[in-house]
Amino acid sequence: MQIQENISLKLYNTFGINATARYFAKFTSLSELNELFHLEFSNKEIPTLVLGGGSNILLTQDYSGLVAINEMQGIEVINQDTLHVYVRAAAGENWHRLVVYCVENNLAGVENLSLIWGSVGASPMQNIGAYGVEVKDVFYQLEAYNIKEKKTQVFSAKDCEFGYRESVFKRKYKGQFVITSVTFKLNKKPVFNTSYGAIQQELDKMGVHELSIAAISQAVINIRQSKLPDPKEIGNAGSFFKNPTISKQQFEKLQTEFPAIVGYIAKDNTVKVAAGWMIEQCGWKGYKKGDAGCHSKQALVLANYGNAKGIDIYNLSTEIMHSVEAKFGIILEREVNII
Ligand SMILES: Cc1cc2nc3c(=O)[nH]c(=O)nc-3n(C[C@H](O)[C@H](O)[C@H](O)COP(=O)(O)OP(=O)(O)OC[C@H]3O[C@@H](n4cnc5c(N)ncnc54)[C@H](O)[C@@H]3O)c2cc1C
């Protein structure tokens, strides 16, 4: 394994931000990962940033520590019972490749999560979600390397304390573990979820009369390709902000002033408000300042149209947060990890 110095991270983050890593390495196995944390310089407590696809980070400055890219590969069935198949994937695997594997093997549960960027390892960290499904719904367990104790540990779903785009790895264990593999519990008998977003409409458009895992996956792919900018063309990290949750009472009060406000009632009688709608109402959709902007089709997506610096995008996000708070009294939270 090679340790490089002063490497541009432009190709390692989907925003395409040209920040530099003081030290840089790629690891392909647990032993290489272990080796990294036994190097002389890593004992001097320099910070380490482990990345998969770099699709949920915003680099606001050069990184003074070690950036380690997880390239651990492999997908295997490790067990099955009458109803489920347990699939373990190495953390460096591409998430969508895992989805394709499941679709091809008729394993249900992740089809609604088709075409999400990034790695398997980041999926529980973020509890990724789309079209009414979250990773926690198919999660069985994961293995993670404890950086301080230099050994691996197993985490159950309960240990991970999943929330909306949240887990222990983003909060109390931040920077303490490297996820090395994730095991998913997939269904042999699919329970289709087509109620969210435009899935049913897309299936109708595709002429699908009989639901299947493959058809739903394809519908999700079609929808995502039509509405989200491709980071290969326009730098972005998907939704920049979370959809805030407020009380039903607060939502009803807002509805009197803004009858068109978009919200989804949750089981606990709270309301998840569409952050994109509020951002659009504040006039940001399609806004551009230099190369930093708010996407013209999807206001929740901030974009690098060329050579924006991470700090330009960060400052734009702060301005957006201030205007949403001033208009709606709601404080937005960034979904993207700010580095
Ligand atoms: C166009 C686009 C659309 C998107 N749509 C969605 C969507 O629909 N739903 C959704 O939930 N997300 C979405 N995202 C966000 C992103 O795809 C997910 O958050 C994804 O899980 C990030 O994976 P990654 O490997 O790129 O993580 P990275 O950006 O590399 O890392 C993200 C964070 O996780 C940490 N991390 C990464 N790997 C590990 C590991 N092995 N162990 C410990 N920590 C780790 C990093 O240190 C960092 O803090 C979208 C992004 C893009 C660009």
GROMACS .gro file of C-alpha atoms and ligand atoms in nm:
model
  392
    1MET     CA    1   0.000   0.000   0.000
    2GLN     CA    2   0.130   0.337  -0.103
    3ILE     CA    3   0.108   0.654   0.107
    4GLN     CA    4   0.110   0.959  -0.117
    5GLU     CA    5   0.146   1.322  -0.017
    6ASN     CA    6  -0.034   1.641  -0.124
    7ILE     CA    7  -0.287   1.473  -0.352
    8SER     CA    8  -0.581   1.654  -0.513
    9LEU     CA    9  -0.917   1.515  -0.402
   10LYS     CA   10  -1.105   1.650  -0.705
   11LEU     CA   11  -1.167   1.300  -0.842
   12TYR     CA   12  -1.263   1.163  -0.500
   13ASN     CA   13  -1.564   1.384  -0.423
   14THR     CA   14  -1.877   1.420  -0.636
   15PHE     CA   15  -1.885   1.797  -0.580
   16GLY     CA   16  -1.555   1.795  -0.773
   17ILE     CA   17  -1.390   2.028  -0.519
   18ASN     CA   18  -1.020   2.066  -0.578
   19ALA     CA   19  -0.896   2.040  -0.216
   20THR     CA   20  -0.572   1.862  -0.127
   21ALA     CA   21  -0.502   1.580   0.116
   22ARG     CA   22  -0.173   1.603   0.309
   23TYR     CA   23  -0.154   1.221   0.309
   24PHE     CA   24  -0.350   0.988   0.084
   25ALA     CA   25  -0.390   0.609   0.061
   26LYS     CA   26  -0.625   0.344  -0.076
   27PHE     CA   27  -0.685   0.022   0.117
   28THR     CA   28  -0.830  -0.299  -0.023
   29SER     CA   29  -0.833  -0.529   0.284
   30LEU     CA   30  -0.863  -0.534   0.659
   31SER     CA   31  -0.492  -0.600   0.692
   32GLU     CA   32  -0.410  -0.291   0.482
   33LEU     CA   33  -0.650  -0.086   0.693
   34ASN     CA   34  -0.482  -0.216   1.006
   35GLU     CA   35  -0.144  -0.133   0.855
   36LEU     CA   36  -0.258   0.227   0.798
   37PHE     CA   37  -0.338   0.276   1.163
   38HIS     CA   38  -0.004   0.129   1.269
   39LEU     CA   39   0.203   0.368   1.058
   40GLU     CA   40   0.432   0.594   1.249
   41PHE     CA   41   0.254   0.914   1.147
   42SER     CA   42  -0.093   0.781   1.232
   43ASN     CA   43   0.020   0.733   1.591
   44LYS     CA   44   0.084   1.105   1.613
   45GLU     CA   45  -0.293   1.148   1.619
   46ILE     CA   46  -0.321   1.316   1.282
   47PRO     CA   47  -0.684   1.317   1.169
   48THR     CA   48  -0.804   1.049   0.929
   49LEU     CA   49  -1.093   1.078   0.685
   50VAL     CA   50  -1.218   0.750   0.541
   51LEU     CA   51  -1.406   0.791   0.215
   52GLY     CA   52  -1.606   0.566  -0.013
   53GLY     CA   53  -1.742   0.748  -0.317
   54GLY     CA   54  -1.712   1.099  -0.170
   55SER     CA   55  -2.078   1.160  -0.261
   56ASN     CA   56  -2.191   1.298   0.071
   57ILE     CA   57  -1.910   1.534   0.169
   58LEU     CA   58  -1.825   1.899   0.109
   59LEU     CA   59  -1.454   1.977   0.137
   60THR     CA   60  -1.434   2.336   0.263
   61GLN     CA   61  -1.055   2.336   0.298
   62ASP     CA   62  -0.745   2.126   0.233
   63TYR     CA   63  -0.728   1.821   0.458
   64SER     CA   64  -0.425   1.829   0.686
   65GLY     CA   65  -0.440   1.460   0.779
   66LEU     CA   66  -0.475   1.127   0.598
   67VAL     CA   67  -0.753   1.061   0.348
   68ALA     CA   68  -0.803   0.684   0.312
   69ILE     CA   69  -1.020   0.551   0.029
   70ASN     CA   70  -1.200   0.228   0.107
   71GLU     CA   71  -1.163  -0.011  -0.186
   72MET     CA   72  -1.251  -0.336  -0.005
   73GLN     CA   73  -1.452  -0.547  -0.253
   74GLY     CA   74  -1.673  -0.856  -0.245
   75ILE     CA   75  -2.039  -0.959  -0.226
   76GLU     CA   76  -2.142  -1.302  -0.094
   77VAL     CA   77  -2.443  -1.490   0.038
   78ILE     CA   78  -2.356  -1.600   0.390
   79ASN     CA   79  -2.681  -1.761   0.505
   80GLN     CA   80  -3.046  -1.815   0.425
   81ASP     CA   81  -3.371  -1.937   0.577
   82THR     CA   82  -3.717  -1.993   0.432
   83LEU     CA   83  -3.792  -1.623   0.400
   84HIS     CA   84  -3.457  -1.444   0.385
   85VAL     CA   85  -3.116  -1.441   0.224
   86TYR     CA   86  -2.828  -1.279   0.414
   87VAL     CA   87  -2.587  -1.098   0.184
   88ARG     CA   88  -2.259  -0.958   0.310
   89ALA     CA   89  -2.089  -0.686   0.109
   90ALA     CA   90  -1.748  -0.534   0.167
   91ALA     CA   91  -1.764  -0.165   0.259
   92GLY     CA   92  -1.579  -0.044  -0.050
   93GLU     CA   93  -1.832  -0.202  -0.289
   94ASN     CA   94  -2.032   0.039  -0.498
   95TRP     CA   95  -2.384   0.064  -0.352
   96HIS     CA   96  -2.563   0.038  -0.685
   97ARG     CA   97  -2.358  -0.269  -0.779
   98LEU     CA   98  -2.501  -0.436  -0.469
   99VAL     CA   99  -2.853  -0.333  -0.576
  100VAL     CA  100  -2.793  -0.481  -0.923
  101TYR     CA  101  -2.667  -0.805  -0.761
  102CYS     CA  102  -2.987  -0.826  -0.553
  103VAL     CA  103  -3.214  -0.749  -0.851
  104GLU     CA  104  -3.038  -1.010  -1.066
  105ASN     CA  105  -3.072  -1.271  -0.792
  106ASN     CA  106  -3.436  -1.182  -0.723
  107LEU     CA  107  -3.366  -1.064  -0.370
  108ALA     CA  108  -3.609  -0.796  -0.257
  109GLY     CA  109  -3.560  -0.499  -0.028
  110VAL     CA  110  -3.315  -0.258  -0.192
  111GLU     CA  111  -3.483  -0.200  -0.529
  112ASN     CA  112  -3.623   0.139  -0.415
  113LEU     CA  113  -3.265   0.240  -0.329
  114SER     CA  114  -3.140   0.193  -0.686
  115LEU     CA  115  -2.883   0.433  -0.827
  116ILE     CA  116  -2.788   0.600  -0.498
  117TRP     CA  117  -2.427   0.709  -0.523
  118GLY     CA  118  -2.145   0.593  -0.302
  119SER     CA  119  -2.027   0.287  -0.117
  120VAL     CA  120  -2.186   0.010   0.085
  121GLY     CA  121  -1.980   0.120   0.389
  122ALA     CA  122  -2.135   0.466   0.401
  123SER     CA  123  -2.492   0.334   0.362
  124PRO     CA  124  -2.553   0.254   0.731
  125MET     CA  125  -2.345   0.553   0.843
  126GLN     CA  126  -2.599   0.776   0.666
  127ASN     CA  127  -2.891   0.535   0.684
  128ILE     CA  128  -2.946   0.616   0.318
  129GLY     CA  129  -3.302   0.633   0.200
  130ALA     CA  130  -3.521   0.695  -0.101
  131TYR     CA  131  -3.877   0.628  -0.219
  132GLY     CA  132  -4.008   0.517   0.121
  133VAL     CA  133  -3.724   0.275   0.206
  134GLU     CA  134  -3.417   0.320   0.427
  135VAL     CA  135  -3.113   0.098   0.470
  136LYS     CA  136  -3.224   0.019   0.824
  137ASP     CA  137  -3.520  -0.174   0.673
  138VAL     CA  138  -3.286  -0.438   0.524
  139PHE     CA  139  -2.991  -0.405   0.760
  140TYR     CA  140  -2.880  -0.710   0.957
  141GLN     CA  141  -2.538  -0.625   1.102
  142LEU     CA  142  -2.204  -0.465   1.021
  143GLU     CA  143  -1.842  -0.505   1.108
  144ALA     CA  144  -1.634  -0.201   1.189
  145TYR     CA  145  -1.268  -0.144   1.276
  146ASN     CA  146  -1.218   0.036   1.606
  147ILE     CA  147  -0.940   0.285   1.529
  148LYS     CA  148  -0.830   0.329   1.891
  149GLU     CA  149  -0.838  -0.037   1.991
  150LYS     CA  150  -0.724  -0.156   1.647
  151LYS     CA  151  -0.970  -0.445   1.627
  152THR     CA  152  -1.305  -0.515   1.460
  153GLN     CA  153  -1.643  -0.510   1.630
  154VAL     CA  154  -1.989  -0.627   1.524
  155PHE     CA  155  -2.283  -0.384   1.540
  156SER     CA  156  -2.648  -0.496   1.530
  157ALA     CA  157  -2.924  -0.267   1.401
  158LYS     CA  158  -2.999  -0.167   1.761
  159ASP     CA  159  -2.634  -0.076   1.822
  160CYS     CA  160  -2.638   0.150   1.515
  161GLU     CA  161  -2.924   0.366   1.656
  162PHE     CA  162  -3.055   0.451   1.310
  163GLY     CA  163  -3.252   0.769   1.252
  164TYR     CA  164  -3.336   0.986   0.954
  165ARG     CA  165  -2.996   1.001   0.772
  166GLU     CA  166  -2.840   0.925   1.112
  167SER     CA  167  -2.655   0.657   1.303
  168VAL     CA  168  -2.410   0.631   1.594
  169PHE     CA  169  -2.126   0.663   1.342
  170LYS     CA  170  -2.233   1.020   1.262
  171ARG     CA  171  -2.281   1.115   1.627
  172LYS     CA  172  -2.126   0.956   1.935
  173TYR     CA  173  -1.877   0.735   1.748
  174LYS     CA  174  -1.787   0.995   1.487
  175GLY     CA  175  -1.437   0.930   1.352
  176GLN     CA  176  -1.385   0.628   1.580
  177PHE     CA  177  -1.477   0.339   1.349
  178VAL     CA  178  -1.419   0.234   0.991
  179ILE     CA  179  -1.704   0.020   0.861
  180THR     CA  180  -1.550  -0.278   0.681
  181SER     CA  181  -1.854  -0.487   0.579
  182VAL     CA  182  -2.233  -0.478   0.598
  183THR     CA  183  -2.473  -0.774   0.602
  184PHE     CA  184  -2.822  -0.722   0.461
  185LYS     CA  185  -3.132  -0.935   0.525
  186LEU     CA  186  -3.312  -0.957   0.192
  187ASN     CA  187  -3.654  -1.102   0.123
  188LYS     CA  188  -3.720  -1.404  -0.094
  189LYS     CA  189  -4.086  -1.294  -0.117
  190PRO     CA  190  -4.099  -0.929  -0.217
  191VAL     CA  191  -4.320  -0.674  -0.044
  192PHE     CA  192  -4.337  -0.398  -0.303
  193ASN     CA  193  -4.343  -0.036  -0.203
  194THR     CA  194  -4.471   0.177  -0.491
  195SER     CA  195  -4.664   0.435  -0.295
  196TYR     CA  196  -4.388   0.693  -0.274
  197GLY     CA  197  -4.310   0.965  -0.524
  198ALA     CA  198  -4.379   0.895  -0.888
  199ILE     CA  199  -4.297   0.519  -0.890
  200GLN     CA  200  -4.648   0.404  -0.986
  201GLN     CA  201  -4.674   0.673  -1.253
  202GLU     CA  202  -4.338   0.564  -1.398
  203LEU     CA  203  -4.443   0.195  -1.392
  204ASP     CA  204  -4.758   0.288  -1.585
  205LYS     CA  205  -4.547   0.483  -1.833
  206MET     CA  206  -4.321   0.179  -1.873
  207GLY     CA  207  -4.629  -0.037  -1.942
  208VAL     CA  208  -4.561  -0.266  -1.644
  209HIS     CA  209  -4.869  -0.471  -1.555
  210GLU     CA  210  -4.706  -0.720  -1.320
  211LEU     CA  211  -4.484  -0.581  -1.044
  212SER     CA  212  -4.135  -0.721  -1.010
  213ILE     CA  213  -3.814  -0.629  -0.828
  214ALA     CA  214  -3.649  -0.549  -1.161
  215ALA     CA  215  -3.937  -0.328  -1.280
  216ILE     CA  216  -3.937  -0.120  -0.962
  217SER     CA  217  -3.559  -0.082  -0.976
  218GLN     CA  218  -3.584   0.035  -1.338
  219ALA     CA  219  -3.866   0.279  -1.253
  220VAL     CA  220  -3.656   0.431  -0.973
  221ILE     CA  221  -3.354   0.455  -1.207
  222ASN     CA  222  -3.565   0.632  -1.473
  223ILE     CA  223  -3.706   0.882  -1.222
  224ARG     CA  224  -3.367   0.957  -1.068
  225GLN     CA  225  -3.201   1.002  -1.407
  226SER     CA  226  -3.470   1.246  -1.515
  227LYS     CA  227  -3.465   1.469  -1.210
  228LEU     CA  228  -3.121   1.458  -1.047
  229PRO     CA  229  -2.808   1.611  -1.196
  230ASP     CA  230  -2.534   1.360  -1.279
  231PRO     CA  231  -2.221   1.447  -1.074
  232LYS     CA  232  -2.013   1.353  -1.379
  233GLU     CA  233  -2.164   1.657  -1.551
  234ILE     CA  234  -2.247   1.892  -1.260
  235GLY     CA  235  -2.070   1.853  -0.926
  236ASN     CA  236  -2.317   1.783  -0.643
  237ALA     CA  237  -2.387   1.556  -0.348
  238GLY     CA  238  -2.761   1.495  -0.390
  239SER     CA  239  -2.986   1.658  -0.129
  240PHE     CA  240  -2.779   1.913   0.056
  241PHE     CA  241  -3.029   1.959   0.341
  242LYS     CA  242  -3.250   1.723   0.540
  243ASN     CA  243  -3.626   1.766   0.528
  244PRO     CA  244  -3.697   1.920   0.871
  245THR     CA  245  -3.947   1.762   1.108
  246ILE     CA  246  -4.188   1.992   1.289
  247SER     CA  247  -4.498   1.947   1.506
  248LYS     CA  248  -4.838   1.909   1.339
  249GLN     CA  249  -4.946   2.223   1.520
  250GLN     CA  250  -4.659   2.428   1.376
  251PHE     CA  251  -4.732   2.285   1.030
  252GLU     CA  252  -5.100   2.379   1.048
  253LYS     CA  253  -5.004   2.731   1.152
  254LEU     CA  254  -4.768   2.757   0.853
  255GLN     CA  255  -5.044   2.624   0.625
  256THR     CA  256  -5.263   2.924   0.705
  257GLU     CA  257  -4.992   3.156   0.575
  258PHE     CA  258  -4.855   2.924   0.301
  259PRO     CA  259  -5.146   2.703   0.183
  260ALA     CA  260  -4.925   2.525  -0.074
  261ILE     CA  261  -4.658   2.419   0.180
  262VAL     CA  262  -4.553   2.057   0.121
  263GLY     CA  263  -4.533   1.817   0.416
  264TYR     CA  264  -4.569   1.446   0.494
  265ILE     CA  265  -4.734   1.337   0.818
  266ALA     CA  266  -4.525   1.080   1.005
  267LYS     CA  267  -4.655   0.804   1.233
  268ASP     CA  268  -4.571   1.001   1.548
  269ASN     CA  269  -4.793   1.290   1.434
  270THR     CA  270  -4.501   1.510   1.337
  271VAL     CA  271  -4.467   1.652   0.987
  272LYS     CA  272  -4.165   1.625   0.757
  273VAL     CA  273  -4.158   1.947   0.555
  274ALA     CA  274  -4.015   1.950   0.203
  275ALA     CA  275  -3.699   2.158   0.239
  276GLY     CA  276  -3.673   2.192  -0.141
  277TRP     CA  277  -4.015   2.361  -0.157
  278MET     CA  278  -3.917   2.617   0.109
  279ILE     CA  279  -3.585   2.688  -0.062
  280GLU     CA  280  -3.768   2.742  -0.389
  281GLN     CA  281  -4.015   2.981  -0.223
  282CYS     CA  282  -3.719   3.185  -0.100
  283GLY     CA  283  -3.616   3.233  -0.463
  284TRP     CA  284  -3.300   3.021  -0.466
  285LYS     CA  285  -3.390   2.766  -0.734
  286GLY     CA  286  -3.157   2.819  -1.032
  287TYR     CA  287  -2.952   3.082  -0.839
  288LYS     CA  288  -2.583   3.102  -0.928
  289LYS     CA  289  -2.299   3.302  -0.774
  290GLY     CA  290  -1.975   3.235  -0.959
  291ASP     CA  291  -1.965   2.856  -0.999
  292ALA     CA  292  -2.166   2.780  -0.683
  293GLY     CA  293  -2.539   2.746  -0.725
  294CYS     CA  294  -2.874   2.596  -0.643
  295HIS     CA  295  -2.986   2.351  -0.912
  296SER     CA  296  -3.254   2.473  -1.154
  297LYS     CA  297  -3.459   2.150  -1.145
  298GLN     CA  298  -3.415   2.051  -0.781
  299ALA     CA  299  -3.370   2.329  -0.522
  300LEU     CA  300  -3.251   2.083  -0.255
  301VAL     CA  301  -2.938   2.016  -0.461
  302LEU     CA  302  -2.648   2.262  -0.439
  303ALA     CA  303  -2.404   2.244  -0.727
  304ASN     CA  304  -2.051   2.318  -0.838
  305TYR     CA  305  -2.081   2.439  -1.198
  306GLY     CA  306  -1.707   2.440  -1.256
  307ASN     CA  307  -1.440   2.563  -1.023
  308ALA     CA  308  -1.634   2.659  -0.711
  309LYS     CA  309  -1.451   2.623  -0.382
  310GLY     CA  310  -1.610   2.419  -0.106
  311ILE     CA  311  -1.634   2.732   0.107
  312ASP     CA  312  -1.838   2.908  -0.167
  313ILE     CA  313  -2.094   2.628  -0.156
  314TYR     CA  314  -2.087   2.625   0.223
  315ASN     CA  315  -2.149   3.003   0.234
  316LEU     CA  316  -2.435   2.969  -0.013
  317SER     CA  317  -2.588   2.698   0.209
  318THR     CA  318  -2.565   2.935   0.508
  319GLU     CA  319  -2.743   3.212   0.315
  320ILE     CA  320  -3.016   2.967   0.215
  321MET     CA  321  -3.057   2.855   0.577
  322HIS     CA  322  -3.091   3.215   0.695
  323SER     CA  323  -3.357   3.299   0.438
  324VAL     CA  324  -3.561   2.984   0.509
  325GLU     CA  325  -3.549   3.060   0.881
  326ALA     CA  326  -3.654   3.421   0.822
  327LYS     CA  327  -3.951   3.323   0.602
  328PHE     CA  328  -4.073   3.002   0.767
  329GLY     CA  329  -3.918   3.005   1.117
  330ILE     CA  330  -3.757   2.666   1.044
  331ILE     CA  331  -3.386   2.597   1.084
  332LEU     CA  332  -3.257   2.367   0.810
  333GLU     CA  333  -2.992   2.106   0.888
  334ARG     CA  334  -2.725   2.010   0.636
  335GLU     CA  335  -2.737   1.643   0.528
  336VAL     CA  336  -2.395   1.657   0.361
  337ASN     CA  337  -2.093   1.604   0.587
  338ILE     CA  338  -1.891   1.927   0.607
  339ILE     CA  339  -1.517   1.861   0.615
  340LIG     C1  340  -2.671   1.256  -0.728
  340LIG     C2  341  -2.678   1.205  -0.586
  340LIG     C3  342  -2.797   1.154  -0.537
  340LIG     C4  343  -2.806   1.109  -0.406
  340LIG     N1  344  -2.925   1.058  -0.362
  340LIG     C5  345  -2.936   1.010  -0.236
  340LIG     C6  346  -3.059   0.952  -0.189
  340LIG     O1  347  -3.157   0.940  -0.264
  340LIG     N2  348  -3.064   0.909  -0.062
  340LIG     C7  349  -2.958   0.917   0.022
  340LIG     O2  350  -2.970   0.873   0.137
  340LIG     N3  351  -2.840   0.970  -0.020
  340LIG     C8  352  -2.827   1.017  -0.145
  340LIG     N4  353  -2.709   1.072  -0.187
  340LIG     C9  354  -2.597   1.085  -0.093
  340LIG    C10  355  -2.495   0.970  -0.099
  340LIG     O3  356  -2.513   0.895  -0.215
  340LIG    C11  357  -2.506   0.878   0.023
  340LIG     O4  358  -2.499   0.950   0.142
  340LIG    C12  359  -2.396   0.770   0.023
  340LIG     O5  360  -2.422   0.676   0.123
  340LIG    C13  361  -2.257   0.827   0.043
  340LIG     O6  362  -2.165   0.723   0.019
  340LIG     P1  363  -2.012   0.752  -0.008
  340LIG     O7  364  -1.940   0.623  -0.010
  340LIG     O8  365  -1.997   0.838  -0.126
  340LIG     O9  366  -1.976   0.833   0.125
  340LIG     P2  367  -1.861   0.942   0.139
  340LIG    O10  368  -1.910   1.071   0.084
  340LIG    O11  369  -1.732   0.888   0.092
  340LIG    O12  370  -1.858   0.957   0.297
  340LIG    C14  371  -1.970   1.012   0.366
  340LIG    C15  372  -1.940   1.007   0.516
  340LIG    O13  373  -1.933   0.871   0.557
  340LIG    C16  374  -1.804   0.840   0.611
  340LIG     N5  375  -1.767   0.707   0.562
  340LIG    C17  376  -1.761   0.665   0.434
  340LIG     N6  377  -1.727   0.535   0.430
  340LIG    C18  378  -1.711   0.495   0.558
  340LIG    C19  379  -1.675   0.373   0.620
  340LIG     N7  380  -1.647   0.264   0.549
  340LIG     N8  381  -1.666   0.369   0.755
  340LIG    C20  382  -1.693   0.478   0.830
  340LIG     N9  383  -1.728   0.597   0.778
  340LIG    C21  384  -1.738   0.605   0.645
  340LIG    C22  385  -1.712   0.949   0.559
  340LIG    O14  386  -1.601   0.970   0.645
  340LIG    C23  387  -1.804   1.069   0.552
  340LIG    O15  388  -1.817   1.131   0.678
  340LIG    C24  389  -2.695   1.116  -0.320
  340LIG    C25  390  -2.573   1.166  -0.370
  340LIG    C26  391  -2.564   1.208  -0.502
  340LIG    C27  392  -2.434   1.260  -0.552
   0.00000   0.00000   0.00000
